PDB file of C-alpha atoms in Angstrom:
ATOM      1  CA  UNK A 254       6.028 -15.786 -12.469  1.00 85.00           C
ATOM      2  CA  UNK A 255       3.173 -14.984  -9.788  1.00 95.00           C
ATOM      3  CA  UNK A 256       0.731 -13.158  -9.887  1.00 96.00           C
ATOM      4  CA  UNK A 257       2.351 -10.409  -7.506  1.00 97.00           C
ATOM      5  CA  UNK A 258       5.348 -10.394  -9.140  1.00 97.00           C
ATOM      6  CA  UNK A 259       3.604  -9.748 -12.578  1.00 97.00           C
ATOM      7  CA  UNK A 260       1.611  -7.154 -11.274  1.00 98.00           C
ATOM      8  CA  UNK A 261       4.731  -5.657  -9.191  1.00 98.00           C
ATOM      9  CA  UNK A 262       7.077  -5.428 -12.675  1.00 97.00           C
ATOM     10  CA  UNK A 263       3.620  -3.674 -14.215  1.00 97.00           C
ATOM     11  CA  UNK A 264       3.695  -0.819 -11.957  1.00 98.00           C
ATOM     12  CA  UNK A 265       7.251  -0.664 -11.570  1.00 97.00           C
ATOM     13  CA  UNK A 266       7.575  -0.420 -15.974  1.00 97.00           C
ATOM     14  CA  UNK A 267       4.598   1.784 -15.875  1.00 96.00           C
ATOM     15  CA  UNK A 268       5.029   4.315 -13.113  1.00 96.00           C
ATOM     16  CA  UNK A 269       6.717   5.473 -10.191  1.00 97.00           C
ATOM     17  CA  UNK A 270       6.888   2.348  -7.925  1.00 97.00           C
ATOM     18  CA  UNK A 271      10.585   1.910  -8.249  1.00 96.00           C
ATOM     19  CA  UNK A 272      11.057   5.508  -6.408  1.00 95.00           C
ATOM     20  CA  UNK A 273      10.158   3.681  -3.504  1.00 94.00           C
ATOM     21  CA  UNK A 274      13.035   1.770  -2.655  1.00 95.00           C
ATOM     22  CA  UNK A 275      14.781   5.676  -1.705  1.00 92.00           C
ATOM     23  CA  UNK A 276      12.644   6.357   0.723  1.00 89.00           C
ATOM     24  CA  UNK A 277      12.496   4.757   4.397  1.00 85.00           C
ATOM     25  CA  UNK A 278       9.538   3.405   6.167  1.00 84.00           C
ATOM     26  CA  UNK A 279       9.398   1.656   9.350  1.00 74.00           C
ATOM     27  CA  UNK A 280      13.253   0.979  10.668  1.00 78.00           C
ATOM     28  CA  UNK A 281      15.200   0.288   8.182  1.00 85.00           C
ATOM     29  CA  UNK A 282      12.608  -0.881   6.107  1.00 92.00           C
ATOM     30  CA  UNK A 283      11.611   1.200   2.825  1.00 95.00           C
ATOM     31  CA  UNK A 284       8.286   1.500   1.392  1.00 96.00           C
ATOM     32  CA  UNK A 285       9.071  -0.500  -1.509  1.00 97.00           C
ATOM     33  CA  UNK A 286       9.655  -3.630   1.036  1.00 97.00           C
ATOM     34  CA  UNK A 287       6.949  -2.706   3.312  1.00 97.00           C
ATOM     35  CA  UNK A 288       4.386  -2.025   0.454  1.00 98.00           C
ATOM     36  CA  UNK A 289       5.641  -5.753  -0.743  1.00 98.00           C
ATOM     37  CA  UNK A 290       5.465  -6.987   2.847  1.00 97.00           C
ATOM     38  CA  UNK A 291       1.881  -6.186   2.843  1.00 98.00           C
ATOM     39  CA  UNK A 292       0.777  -7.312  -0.955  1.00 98.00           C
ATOM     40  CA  UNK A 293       2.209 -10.924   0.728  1.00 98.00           C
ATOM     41  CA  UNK A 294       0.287 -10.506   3.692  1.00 98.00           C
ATOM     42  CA  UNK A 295      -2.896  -9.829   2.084  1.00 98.00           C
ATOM     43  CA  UNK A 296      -2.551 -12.737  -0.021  1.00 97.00           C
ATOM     44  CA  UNK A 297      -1.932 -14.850   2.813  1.00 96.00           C
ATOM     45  CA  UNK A 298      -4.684 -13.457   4.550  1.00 97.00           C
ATOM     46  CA  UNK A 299      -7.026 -13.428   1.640  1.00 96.00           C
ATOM     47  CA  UNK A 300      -6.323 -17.850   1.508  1.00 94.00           C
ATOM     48  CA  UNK A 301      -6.635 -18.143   5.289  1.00 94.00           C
ATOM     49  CA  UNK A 302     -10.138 -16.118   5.153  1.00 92.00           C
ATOM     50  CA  UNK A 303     -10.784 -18.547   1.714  1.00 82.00           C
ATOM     51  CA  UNK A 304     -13.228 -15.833   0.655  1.00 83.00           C
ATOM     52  CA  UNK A 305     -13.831 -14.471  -2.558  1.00 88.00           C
ATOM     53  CA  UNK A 306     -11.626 -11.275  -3.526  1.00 93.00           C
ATOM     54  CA  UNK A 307     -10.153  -9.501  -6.508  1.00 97.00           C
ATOM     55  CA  UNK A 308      -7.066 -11.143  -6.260  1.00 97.00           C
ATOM     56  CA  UNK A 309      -5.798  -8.499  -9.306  1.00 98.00           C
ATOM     57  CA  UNK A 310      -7.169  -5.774  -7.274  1.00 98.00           C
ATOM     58  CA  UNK A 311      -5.846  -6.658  -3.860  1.00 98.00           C
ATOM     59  CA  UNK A 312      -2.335  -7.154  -5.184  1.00 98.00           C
ATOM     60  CA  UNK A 313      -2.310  -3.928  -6.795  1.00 98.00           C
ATOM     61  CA  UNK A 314      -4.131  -2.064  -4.079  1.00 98.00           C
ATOM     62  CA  UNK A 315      -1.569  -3.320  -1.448  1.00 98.00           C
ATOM     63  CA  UNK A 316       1.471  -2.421  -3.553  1.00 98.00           C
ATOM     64  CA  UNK A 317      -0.015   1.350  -4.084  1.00 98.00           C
ATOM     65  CA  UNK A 318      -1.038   1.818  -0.164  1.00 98.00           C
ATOM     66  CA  UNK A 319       1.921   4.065   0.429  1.00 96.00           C
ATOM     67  CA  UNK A 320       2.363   5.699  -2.928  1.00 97.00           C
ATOM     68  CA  UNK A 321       2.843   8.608  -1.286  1.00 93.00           C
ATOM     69  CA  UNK A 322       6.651   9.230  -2.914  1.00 86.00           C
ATOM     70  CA  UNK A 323       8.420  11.573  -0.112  1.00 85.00           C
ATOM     71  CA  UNK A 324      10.624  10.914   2.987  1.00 79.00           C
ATOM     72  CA  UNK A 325       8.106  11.291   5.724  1.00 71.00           C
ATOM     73  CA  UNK A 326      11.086  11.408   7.921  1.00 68.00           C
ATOM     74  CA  UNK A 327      12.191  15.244   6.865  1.00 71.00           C
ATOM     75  CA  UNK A 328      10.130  16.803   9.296  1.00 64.00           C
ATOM     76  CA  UNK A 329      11.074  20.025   7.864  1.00 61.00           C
ATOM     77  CA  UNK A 330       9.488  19.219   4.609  1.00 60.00           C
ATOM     78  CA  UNK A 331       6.054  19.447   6.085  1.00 57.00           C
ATOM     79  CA  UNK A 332       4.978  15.838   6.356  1.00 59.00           C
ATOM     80  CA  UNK A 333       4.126  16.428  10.214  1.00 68.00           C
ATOM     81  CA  UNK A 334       0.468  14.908  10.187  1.00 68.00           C
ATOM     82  CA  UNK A 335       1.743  12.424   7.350  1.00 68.00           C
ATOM     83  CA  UNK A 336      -0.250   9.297   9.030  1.00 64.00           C
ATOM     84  CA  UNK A 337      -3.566  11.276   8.919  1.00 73.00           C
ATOM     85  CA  UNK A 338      -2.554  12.659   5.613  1.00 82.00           C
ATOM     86  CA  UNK A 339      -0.170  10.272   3.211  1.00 89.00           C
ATOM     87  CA  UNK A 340      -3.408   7.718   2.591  1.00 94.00           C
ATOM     88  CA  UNK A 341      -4.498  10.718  -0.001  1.00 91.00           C
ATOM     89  CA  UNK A 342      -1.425  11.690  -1.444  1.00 93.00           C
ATOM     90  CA  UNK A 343      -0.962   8.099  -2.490  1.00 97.00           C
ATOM     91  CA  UNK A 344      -4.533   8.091  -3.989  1.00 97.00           C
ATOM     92  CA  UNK A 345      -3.376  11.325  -6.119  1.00 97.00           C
ATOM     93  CA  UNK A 346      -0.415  10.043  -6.901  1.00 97.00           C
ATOM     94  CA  UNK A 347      -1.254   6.231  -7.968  1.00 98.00           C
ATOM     95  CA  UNK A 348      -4.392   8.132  -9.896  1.00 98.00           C
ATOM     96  CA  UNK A 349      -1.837  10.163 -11.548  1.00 98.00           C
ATOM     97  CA  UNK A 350       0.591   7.138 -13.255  1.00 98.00           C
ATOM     98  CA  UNK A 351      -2.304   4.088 -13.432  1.00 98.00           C
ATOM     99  CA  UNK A 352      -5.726   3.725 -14.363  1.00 98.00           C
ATOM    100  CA  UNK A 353      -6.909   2.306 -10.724  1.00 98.00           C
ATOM    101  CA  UNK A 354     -10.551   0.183 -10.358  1.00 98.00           C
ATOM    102  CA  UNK A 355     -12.481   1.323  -7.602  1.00 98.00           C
ATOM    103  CA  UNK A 356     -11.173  -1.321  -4.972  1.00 98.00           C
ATOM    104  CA  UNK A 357      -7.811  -0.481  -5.416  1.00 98.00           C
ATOM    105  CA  UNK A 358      -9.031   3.610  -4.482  1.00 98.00           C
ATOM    106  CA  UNK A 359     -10.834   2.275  -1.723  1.00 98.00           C
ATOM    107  CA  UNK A 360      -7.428   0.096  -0.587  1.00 98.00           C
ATOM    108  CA  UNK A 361      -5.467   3.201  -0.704  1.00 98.00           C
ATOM    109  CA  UNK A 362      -7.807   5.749   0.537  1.00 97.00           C
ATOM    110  CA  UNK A 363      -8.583   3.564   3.366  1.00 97.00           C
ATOM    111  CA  UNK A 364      -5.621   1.859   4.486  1.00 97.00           C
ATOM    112  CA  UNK A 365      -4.747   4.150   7.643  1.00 95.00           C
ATOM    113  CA  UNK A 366      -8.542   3.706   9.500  1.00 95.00           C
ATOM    114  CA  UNK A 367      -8.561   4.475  12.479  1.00 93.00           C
ATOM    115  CA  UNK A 368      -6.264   7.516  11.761  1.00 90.00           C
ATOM    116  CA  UNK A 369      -8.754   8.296   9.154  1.00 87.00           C
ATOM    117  CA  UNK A 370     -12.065   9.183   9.767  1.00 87.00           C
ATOM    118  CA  UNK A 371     -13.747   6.248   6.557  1.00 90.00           C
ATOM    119  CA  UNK A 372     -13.412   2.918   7.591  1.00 95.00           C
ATOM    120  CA  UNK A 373     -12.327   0.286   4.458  1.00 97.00           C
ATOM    121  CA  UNK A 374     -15.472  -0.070   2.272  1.00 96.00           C
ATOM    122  CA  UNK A 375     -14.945  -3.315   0.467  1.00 97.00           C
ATOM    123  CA  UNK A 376     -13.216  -7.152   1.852  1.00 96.00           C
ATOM    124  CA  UNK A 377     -10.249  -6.329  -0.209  1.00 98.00           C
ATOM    125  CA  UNK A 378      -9.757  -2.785   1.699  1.00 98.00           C
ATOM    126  CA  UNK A 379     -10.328  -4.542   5.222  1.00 98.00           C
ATOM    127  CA  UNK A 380      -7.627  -7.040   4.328  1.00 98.00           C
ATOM    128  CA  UNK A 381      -5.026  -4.464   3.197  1.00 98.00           C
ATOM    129  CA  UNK A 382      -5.592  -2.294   6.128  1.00 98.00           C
ATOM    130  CA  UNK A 383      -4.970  -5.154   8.547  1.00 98.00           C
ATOM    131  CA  UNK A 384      -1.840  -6.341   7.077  1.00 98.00           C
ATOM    132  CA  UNK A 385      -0.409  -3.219   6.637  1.00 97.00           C
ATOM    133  CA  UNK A 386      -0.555  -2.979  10.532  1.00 97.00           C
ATOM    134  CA  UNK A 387       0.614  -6.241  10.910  1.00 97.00           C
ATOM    135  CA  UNK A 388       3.637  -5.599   8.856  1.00 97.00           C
ATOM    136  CA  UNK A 389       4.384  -2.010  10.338  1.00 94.00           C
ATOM    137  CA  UNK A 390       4.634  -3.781  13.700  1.00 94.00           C
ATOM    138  CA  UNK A 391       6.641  -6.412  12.638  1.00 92.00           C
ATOM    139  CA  UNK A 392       9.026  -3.843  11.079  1.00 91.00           C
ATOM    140  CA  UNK A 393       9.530  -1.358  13.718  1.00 86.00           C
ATOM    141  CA  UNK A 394       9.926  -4.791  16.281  1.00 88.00           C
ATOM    142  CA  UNK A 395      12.322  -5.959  13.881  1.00 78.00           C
ATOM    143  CA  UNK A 396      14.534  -2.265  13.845  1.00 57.00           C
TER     144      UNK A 396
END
């Protein structure tokens, strides 16, 4: 077993990740697959830059980016400004079911810069918040 998929069956037994597969994301992509989509990515990134990160951290932090748990897609729910807001609804949410270090908040938290105002504070943050774009684009491409 890897290290992502340990730490993927951990918050899937101990919270709310599974809810994620109901909800769509980017094309027919959910956020389950595009919040695994981007826990790969960073890892990939994270050997190409063959830097030191909190591998534990990074994993998690990437998986919990879009913990957000609601169809953006129901405009009539009020998820209108959902990019400029969804970054701390995941943080309350992922606070909520798991006992998060301070990277993984600041992966979350930060994840939509430049659509919010606080840039990534830490390597592990930076590295989420570019593959998370990397992957959105792929996905909507690939719709």
């Amino acid at each position: 077993m890897t290290n992502l998929e340990y730490y993927l069956h951990e918050l899937e037994r101990d919270g709310r990740f599974g809810m994620e597969r109901a909800y769509p994301h980017h094309g027919d992509t959910s956020v389950y697959a595009h919040s695994l989509h981007v826990a790969e990515m960073s890892l990939r990134l994270s050997e190409m830059l063959l830097g030191r990160f909190h591998e534990r951290d990074l994993i998690r932090g990437a998986l919990l980016h879009d913990y957000y748990l609601y169809n953006w897609h129901n405009s009539g729910e009020g998820h209108r400004l959902h990019g400029f807001r969804h970054a701390g609804t995941a943080l309350r949410n992922a606070k909520a079911d798991y006992k998060l270090t301070p990277i993984e908040e600041s992966i979350i938290e930060h994840h939509m810069f430049p659509l919010t105002p606080l840039p990534p504070d830490c390597r592990e943050a930076w590295i989420v918040c570019v593959a998370d774009k990397i992957c959105a684009v792929s996905e909507l491409v690939k719709k």
